Amino acid sequence: MPGVNTSSLTPRYFILNGIPGLEAAHIWISLPFFIMYLIAVTGNCGLIYLISHEEALHRPMYYFLAMLSATDISGCNTIVPSMLCIFWFSVKEIDFNACLVQMFFIHMLTGMESGVLMLMALDRYVAICYPLRYTTILTNTMITKIGLAALVRSVLLMVPFAFLIKRLPYCRGNLIQHTYCDHMAVAKLSCGNIKINAIYGLIIAIFIGGFDIFCISMSYAMIIHAVVKLSSADARHKAFSTCTSHICAIVITYVPAFFNFFTHRFGRTTIPHHIHIIIANLYLLLPPTLNPIVYGVKTKQIREGVIKLFARQKVV
């Protein structure tokens, strides 16, 4: 729109409509989301506390798990409180800049989660392929550096989203048909050219998801190659068993993510809009909810740590 002052077409606030078409059922829909939120926050806070207090868990694998838990807690607190305000109190207004901040953190934290899962795959590769050098390769300093690198990558790649939204003129109202400020949901309110927004979003999704999945796949290809060489069936089983929790976390994270990605882009005419919104929320809430359960059930050291912690509390 040449000649238009875009600042004059920037709304002071947006209205988040929740799940369109299901407004009457918002209270009932909120209950499973609230329960998932409680499980996610309690479970991940519990994992971080356990890892920080149990000496047996002061190992690279569990430090990466603590990073994943911190990312999951941050992600839940970014979307769920505002979502519950919509469902319970019909508080739907969100300031324009607050919307940009929420949008940035949602996308940044999903990128960070993918990065941490990739680092956890590299951790399993080093642990299985180079067991004698495991602690010398993955020192605390190295873990801190690669963790910060994953964070910086996610921040730098997601910052442009805010600027791409800020530059647009908005003349199609300020009603967002969503429970949170999703990049494309906000961009579609603009009467300007959003092709750059769509292309950049697609490039980032392919770059982060594609790169991380490639690294994860290569790590597990080398793990499988190393494990099948082991002569003992018991050793092979033990080596593979150390990866089961991480494989479950990958499935829990990437399957909903890809389902959300493809339904959003290719299933618009076949899948109702309210299903899109529910899937988008589950995509952000399922991993934080299930990850601590999976690691608690599948990881012997964490189970033992929980038992020790409760035994210690009883003695006190």
CSV table of C-alpha atoms in Angstrom, one decimal:
chain,number,residue,atom,x,y,z
A,1,MET,CA,0.0,0.0,0.0
A,2,PRO,CA,2.2,2.9,-1.2
A,3,GLY,CA,1.6,6.3,0.3
A,4,VAL,CA,-0.1,4.9,3.5
A,5,ASN,CA,1.3,5.7,6.9
A,6,THR,CA,1.5,2.3,8.5
A,7,SER,CA,1.9,3.7,12.0
A,8,SER,CA,-1.6,5.1,11.7
A,9,LEU,CA,-2.9,1.6,10.9
A,10,THR,CA,-1.3,-0.1,13.8
A,11,PRO,CA,-3.9,-1.1,16.4
A,12,ARG,CA,-3.3,-0.3,20.1
A,13,TYR,CA,-4.4,-3.8,21.0
A,14,PHE,CA,-5.6,-7.1,19.5
A,15,ILE,CA,-8.5,-9.2,20.7
A,16,LEU,CA,-7.8,-13.0,21.1
A,17,ASN,CA,-11.0,-14.8,20.2
A,18,GLY,CA,-10.0,-18.1,21.8
A,19,ILE,CA,-11.4,-21.1,19.8
A,20,PRO,CA,-13.9,-19.7,17.2
A,21,GLY,CA,-17.2,-21.6,17.0
A,22,LEU,CA,-16.7,-23.2,20.5
A,23,GLU,CA,-17.0,-20.1,22.7
A,24,ALA,CA,-19.9,-21.7,24.6
A,25,ALA,CA,-17.7,-24.6,25.5
A,26,HIS,CA,-14.6,-22.6,26.5
A,27,ILE,CA,-15.0,-23.5,30.2
A,28,TRP,CA,-15.1,-27.2,29.5
A,29,ILE,CA,-12.2,-27.0,26.9
A,30,SER,CA,-10.1,-25.1,29.5
A,31,LEU,CA,-10.2,-28.0,32.0
A,32,PRO,CA,-7.9,-30.4,30.1
A,33,PHE,CA,-5.6,-27.6,29.2
A,34,PHE,CA,-5.4,-26.5,32.9
A,35,ILE,CA,-4.7,-30.0,34.1
A,36,MET,CA,-2.0,-30.4,31.4
A,37,TYR,CA,-0.5,-27.0,32.6
A,38,LEU,CA,-0.4,-28.2,36.2
A,39,ILE,CA,1.2,-31.5,35.3
A,40,ALA,CA,3.8,-29.7,33.0
A,41,VAL,CA,4.8,-27.1,35.5
A,42,THR,CA,4.9,-29.5,38.5
A,43,GLY,CA,6.7,-32.3,36.6
A,44,ASN,CA,9.3,-30.1,35.0
A,45,CYS,CA,10.0,-28.1,38.2
A,46,GLY,CA,10.3,-31.4,40.0
A,47,LEU,CA,12.8,-32.6,37.4
A,48,ILE,CA,14.9,-29.5,37.7
A,49,TYR,CA,14.9,-29.7,41.5
A,50,LEU,CA,15.8,-33.4,41.4
A,51,ILE,CA,18.7,-32.9,38.9
A,52,SER,CA,20.1,-30.0,40.9
A,53,HIS,CA,20.0,-31.8,44.3
A,54,GLU,CA,20.9,-35.4,43.4
A,55,GLU,CA,24.6,-36.0,42.9
A,56,ALA,CA,23.9,-39.1,40.8
A,57,LEU,CA,22.1,-36.9,38.3
A,58,HIS,CA,25.0,-34.4,37.8
A,59,ARG,CA,25.8,-35.8,34.4
A,60,PRO,CA,25.6,-34.2,30.9
A,61,MET,CA,22.4,-36.2,29.9
A,62,TYR,CA,20.5,-34.8,32.9
A,63,TYR,CA,21.9,-31.2,32.4
A,64,PHE,CA,20.4,-31.3,28.9
A,65,LEU,CA,17.1,-32.7,30.4
A,66,ALA,CA,17.1,-29.7,32.8
A,67,MET,CA,17.5,-27.4,29.8
A,68,LEU,CA,14.5,-29.1,28.2
A,69,SER,CA,12.5,-28.7,31.3
A,70,ALA,CA,13.3,-25.1,31.7
A,71,THR,CA,12.3,-24.5,28.1
A,72,ASP,CA,9.0,-26.3,28.6
A,73,ILE,CA,8.1,-24.4,31.8
A,74,SER,CA,8.8,-21.1,30.0
A,75,GLY,CA,6.7,-22.2,27.0
A,76,CYS,CA,3.7,-23.1,29.2
A,77,ASN,CA,3.9,-19.9,31.1
A,78,THR,CA,4.0,-17.9,27.9
A,79,ILE,CA,0.6,-19.2,26.6
A,80,VAL,CA,-1.5,-20.9,29.2
A,81,PRO,CA,-2.2,-18.0,31.7
A,82,SER,CA,-3.4,-15.7,28.9
A,83,MET,CA,-5.4,-18.6,27.4
A,84,LEU,CA,-7.1,-19.3,30.7
A,85,CYS,CA,-8.0,-15.6,31.1
A,86,ILE,CA,-9.8,-15.9,27.7
A,87,PHE,CA,-11.6,-19.1,28.7
A,88,TRP,CA,-12.5,-18.2,32.3
A,89,PHE,CA,-12.9,-14.5,32.4
A,90,SER,CA,-13.3,-13.4,28.8
A,91,VAL,CA,-10.3,-11.2,29.1
A,92,LYS,CA,-9.4,-11.1,25.4
A,93,GLU,CA,-7.6,-7.8,24.9
A,94,ILE,CA,-3.8,-7.9,24.5
A,95,ASP,CA,-1.6,-4.8,23.9
A,96,PHE,CA,0.0,-4.7,20.4
A,97,ASN,CA,3.6,-4.8,21.9
A,98,ALA,CA,2.6,-7.5,24.4
A,99,CYS,CA,1.3,-9.5,21.5
A,100,LEU,CA,4.7,-9.2,19.7
A,101,VAL,CA,6.5,-10.2,22.9
A,102,GLN,CA,4.3,-13.3,23.3
A,103,MET,CA,4.7,-14.2,19.7
A,104,PHE,CA,8.5,-13.9,19.9
A,105,PHE,CA,8.8,-16.1,23.0
A,106,ILE,CA,6.4,-18.8,21.6
A,107,HIS,CA,8.5,-19.1,18.4
A,108,MET,CA,11.8,-18.7,20.2
A,109,LEU,CA,11.0,-21.4,22.8
A,110,THR,CA,9.8,-23.9,20.2
A,111,GLY,CA,13.0,-23.3,18.3
A,112,MET,CA,15.0,-23.8,21.5
A,113,GLU,CA,13.1,-27.0,22.3
A,114,SER,CA,14.1,-28.4,19.0
A,115,GLY,CA,17.7,-27.3,19.5
A,116,VAL,CA,17.9,-29.0,23.0
A,117,LEU,CA,16.5,-32.3,21.5
A,118,MET,CA,19.3,-32.1,18.9
A,119,LEU,CA,21.9,-31.6,21.7
A,120,MET,CA,20.4,-34.6,23.6
A,121,ALA,CA,20.9,-36.7,20.5
A,122,LEU,CA,24.5,-35.7,20.3
A,123,ASP,CA,24.9,-36.5,24.0
A,124,ARG,CA,23.6,-40.0,23.4
A,125,TYR,CA,26.0,-40.4,20.4
A,126,VAL,CA,29.0,-39.4,22.5
A,127,ALA,CA,27.9,-41.6,25.4
A,128,ILE,CA,27.5,-44.7,23.3
A,129,CYS,CA,30.2,-44.3,20.7
A,130,TYR,CA,32.9,-42.7,23.0
A,131,PRO,CA,32.0,-43.9,26.5
A,132,LEU,CA,35.5,-43.5,27.9
A,133,ARG,CA,35.7,-39.9,26.7
A,134,TYR,CA,32.1,-39.0,27.5
A,135,THR,CA,32.8,-36.7,30.5
A,136,THR,CA,35.9,-35.2,29.0
A,137,ILE,CA,34.1,-34.3,25.8
A,138,LEU,CA,30.9,-33.0,27.4
A,139,THR,CA,32.4,-31.0,30.2
A,140,ASN,CA,30.2,-28.4,32.1
A,141,THR,CA,31.9,-25.6,30.1
A,142,MET,CA,31.1,-27.4,26.8
A,143,ILE,CA,27.5,-28.0,27.8
A,144,THR,CA,27.1,-24.3,28.8
A,145,LYS,CA,28.5,-23.2,25.5
A,146,ILE,CA,26.4,-25.4,23.2
A,147,GLY,CA,23.3,-24.6,25.3
A,148,LEU,CA,23.9,-20.9,24.9
A,149,ALA,CA,24.6,-21.5,21.1
A,150,ALA,CA,21.1,-23.1,20.8
A,151,LEU,CA,19.6,-20.2,22.7
A,152,VAL,CA,21.3,-17.5,20.6
A,153,ARG,CA,20.4,-19.3,17.3
A,154,SER,CA,16.8,-19.4,18.3
A,155,VAL,CA,16.7,-15.7,19.5
A,156,LEU,CA,18.5,-14.4,16.4
A,157,LEU,CA,16.2,-16.3,14.0
A,158,MET,CA,13.0,-15.4,15.8
A,159,VAL,CA,13.6,-11.6,16.3
A,160,PRO,CA,12.8,-10.8,12.7
A,161,PHE,CA,9.2,-12.1,13.2
A,162,ALA,CA,8.5,-9.1,15.4
A,163,PHE,CA,9.8,-6.6,12.9
A,164,LEU,CA,7.9,-8.3,10.0
A,165,ILE,CA,4.7,-7.9,12.0
A,166,LYS,CA,5.5,-4.4,13.1
A,167,ARG,CA,6.0,-3.1,9.6
A,168,LEU,CA,2.5,-4.2,8.4
A,169,PRO,CA,-0.6,-1.9,8.1
A,170,TYR,CA,-3.7,-3.4,9.8
A,171,CYS,CA,-7.0,-2.5,8.2
A,172,ARG,CA,-8.9,-5.8,8.6
A,173,GLY,CA,-9.8,-5.3,12.3
A,174,ASN,CA,-7.9,-6.5,15.3
A,175,LEU,CA,-9.7,-9.8,16.1
A,176,ILE,CA,-7.3,-12.7,16.1
A,177,GLN,CA,-9.0,-16.1,15.7
A,178,HIS,CA,-6.6,-17.8,18.1
A,179,THR,CA,-5.8,-18.4,21.8
A,180,TYR,CA,-2.4,-16.7,21.5
A,181,CYS,CA,-0.5,-14.4,19.1
A,182,ASP,CA,0.7,-16.7,16.4
A,183,HIS,CA,2.8,-15.1,13.7
A,184,MET,CA,0.6,-15.8,10.7
A,185,ALA,CA,-2.7,-15.4,12.6
A,186,VAL,CA,-1.6,-11.8,13.3
A,187,ALA,CA,-0.2,-11.2,9.8
A,188,LYS,CA,-3.5,-12.2,8.2
A,189,LEU,CA,-5.1,-9.2,9.8
A,190,SER,CA,-3.0,-6.9,7.6
A,191,CYS,CA,-4.0,-5.4,4.3
A,192,GLY,CA,-0.4,-5.2,3.3
A,193,ASN,CA,1.8,-7.8,1.5
A,194,ILE,CA,2.5,-10.7,3.9
A,195,LYS,CA,4.3,-12.9,1.4
A,196,ILE,CA,7.6,-12.1,3.1
A,197,ASN,CA,6.1,-13.2,6.4
A,198,ALA,CA,4.9,-16.5,5.0
A,199,ILE,CA,8.2,-17.2,3.2
A,200,TYR,CA,10.4,-16.3,6.2
A,201,GLY,CA,8.2,-18.5,8.5
A,202,LEU,CA,8.5,-21.4,6.1
A,203,ILE,CA,12.3,-21.0,5.7
A,204,ILE,CA,12.8,-20.9,9.5
A,205,ALA,CA,10.6,-23.9,10.1
A,206,ILE,CA,12.5,-25.9,7.4
A,207,PHE,CA,15.9,-24.6,8.6
A,208,ILE,CA,15.4,-25.3,12.3
A,209,GLY,CA,13.3,-28.4,12.0
A,210,GLY,CA,15.2,-29.8,9.0
A,211,PHE,CA,18.7,-29.1,10.4
A,212,ASP,CA,17.9,-30.5,13.9
A,213,ILE,CA,16.1,-33.6,12.5
A,214,PHE,CA,19.1,-34.2,10.2
A,215,CYS,CA,21.5,-34.0,13.1
A,216,ILE,CA,19.3,-36.3,15.2
A,217,SER,CA,19.0,-38.8,12.4
A,218,MET,CA,22.8,-38.8,11.8
A,219,SER,CA,23.4,-39.3,15.5
A,220,TYR,CA,21.1,-42.3,15.7
A,221,ALA,CA,22.5,-43.8,12.5
A,222,MET,CA,25.9,-43.7,14.1
A,223,ILE,CA,24.6,-45.0,17.4
A,224,ILE,CA,22.9,-48.0,15.6
A,225,HIS,CA,26.1,-48.7,13.6
A,226,ALA,CA,28.1,-48.7,16.9
A,227,VAL,CA,25.6,-50.8,18.9
A,228,VAL,CA,25.1,-53.6,16.3
A,229,LYS,CA,28.9,-54.2,16.5
A,230,LEU,CA,28.6,-55.1,20.2
A,231,SER,CA,29.0,-58.8,20.7
A,232,SER,CA,26.7,-59.1,23.7
A,233,ALA,CA,22.9,-58.9,23.3
A,234,ASP,CA,22.7,-57.6,26.9
A,235,ALA,CA,25.1,-54.7,26.0
A,236,ARG,CA,23.1,-53.9,22.9
A,237,HIS,CA,19.9,-53.8,24.9
A,238,LYS,CA,21.5,-51.6,27.6
A,239,ALA,CA,22.8,-49.2,25.0
A,240,PHE,CA,19.5,-48.9,23.2
A,241,SER,CA,17.6,-48.5,26.5
A,242,THR,CA,19.5,-45.3,27.3
A,243,CYS,CA,18.0,-43.8,24.2
A,244,THR,CA,14.3,-44.7,24.7
A,245,SER,CA,13.3,-41.7,26.7
A,246,HIS,CA,14.9,-39.3,24.2
A,247,ILE,CA,13.3,-41.1,21.3
A,248,CYS,CA,9.9,-40.7,23.0
A,249,ALA,CA,10.6,-37.0,23.6
A,250,ILE,CA,11.4,-36.6,19.9
A,251,VAL,CA,8.2,-38.3,18.8
A,252,ILE,CA,6.1,-36.3,21.3
A,253,THR,CA,7.6,-33.0,20.1
A,254,TYR,CA,7.9,-33.5,16.3
A,255,VAL,CA,4.8,-35.5,15.5
A,256,PRO,CA,2.4,-32.8,16.8
A,257,ALA,CA,4.6,-30.1,15.3
A,258,PHE,CA,4.6,-31.5,11.8
A,259,PHE,CA,0.9,-32.3,12.1
A,260,ASN,CA,0.2,-28.7,13.0
A,261,PHE,CA,2.5,-27.4,10.3
A,262,PHE,CA,0.9,-29.5,7.5
A,263,THR,CA,-2.7,-29.0,8.6
A,264,HIS,CA,-2.1,-25.3,8.8
A,265,ARG,CA,-0.8,-25.0,5.3
A,266,PHE,CA,-2.6,-27.8,3.4
A,267,GLY,CA,-5.7,-28.7,5.4
A,268,ARG,CA,-7.5,-25.4,5.5
A,269,THR,CA,-10.4,-26.5,3.4
A,270,THR,CA,-10.8,-30.0,4.9
A,271,ILE,CA,-10.2,-29.4,8.6
A,272,PRO,CA,-12.4,-27.0,10.5
A,273,HIS,CA,-10.7,-23.9,11.9
A,274,HIS,CA,-11.4,-24.7,15.6
A,275,ILE,CA,-9.6,-28.1,15.1
A,276,HIS,CA,-6.6,-26.1,13.8
A,277,ILE,CA,-6.6,-24.0,17.0
A,278,ILE,CA,-6.9,-27.0,19.3
A,279,ILE,CA,-4.1,-28.8,17.4
A,280,ALA,CA,-1.9,-25.7,17.7
A,281,ASN,CA,-2.4,-25.6,21.5
A,282,LEU,CA,-1.8,-29.3,21.9
A,283,TYR,CA,1.4,-28.9,19.8
A,284,LEU,CA,2.7,-26.5,22.4
A,285,LEU,CA,1.3,-28.2,25.5
A,286,LEU,CA,1.8,-31.9,24.9
A,287,PRO,CA,5.7,-32.1,25.0
A,288,PRO,CA,5.9,-30.2,28.4
A,289,THR,CA,3.2,-32.4,29.9
A,290,LEU,CA,4.5,-35.8,28.7
A,291,ASN,CA,8.3,-35.3,28.8
A,292,PRO,CA,8.6,-35.4,32.6
A,293,ILE,CA,6.3,-38.4,32.7
A,294,VAL,CA,8.3,-40.3,30.0
A,295,TYR,CA,11.6,-39.5,31.7
A,296,GLY,CA,10.2,-40.4,35.1
A,297,VAL,CA,8.9,-43.8,33.9
A,298,LYS,CA,11.7,-44.7,31.5
A,299,THR,CA,14.8,-43.5,33.4
A,300,LYS,CA,16.0,-45.7,36.3
A,301,GLN,CA,18.2,-43.0,37.8
A,302,ILE,CA,15.4,-40.5,38.0
A,303,ARG,CA,13.0,-43.0,39.6
A,304,GLU,CA,15.6,-43.8,42.2
A,305,GLY,CA,16.2,-40.1,42.7
A,306,VAL,CA,12.5,-39.5,43.4
A,307,ILE,CA,12.4,-42.4,45.9
A,308,LYS,CA,15.5,-41.1,47.7
A,309,LEU,CA,14.0,-37.6,47.8
A,310,PHE,CA,10.7,-38.8,49.3
A,311,ALA,CA,12.6,-41.1,51.8
A,312,ARG,CA,14.7,-38.1,52.8
A,313,GLN,CA,11.6,-36.0,53.3
A,314,LYS,CA,10.1,-38.7,55.5
A,315,VAL,CA,13.2,-38.9,57.7
A,316,VAL,CA,13.1,-35.0,58.1
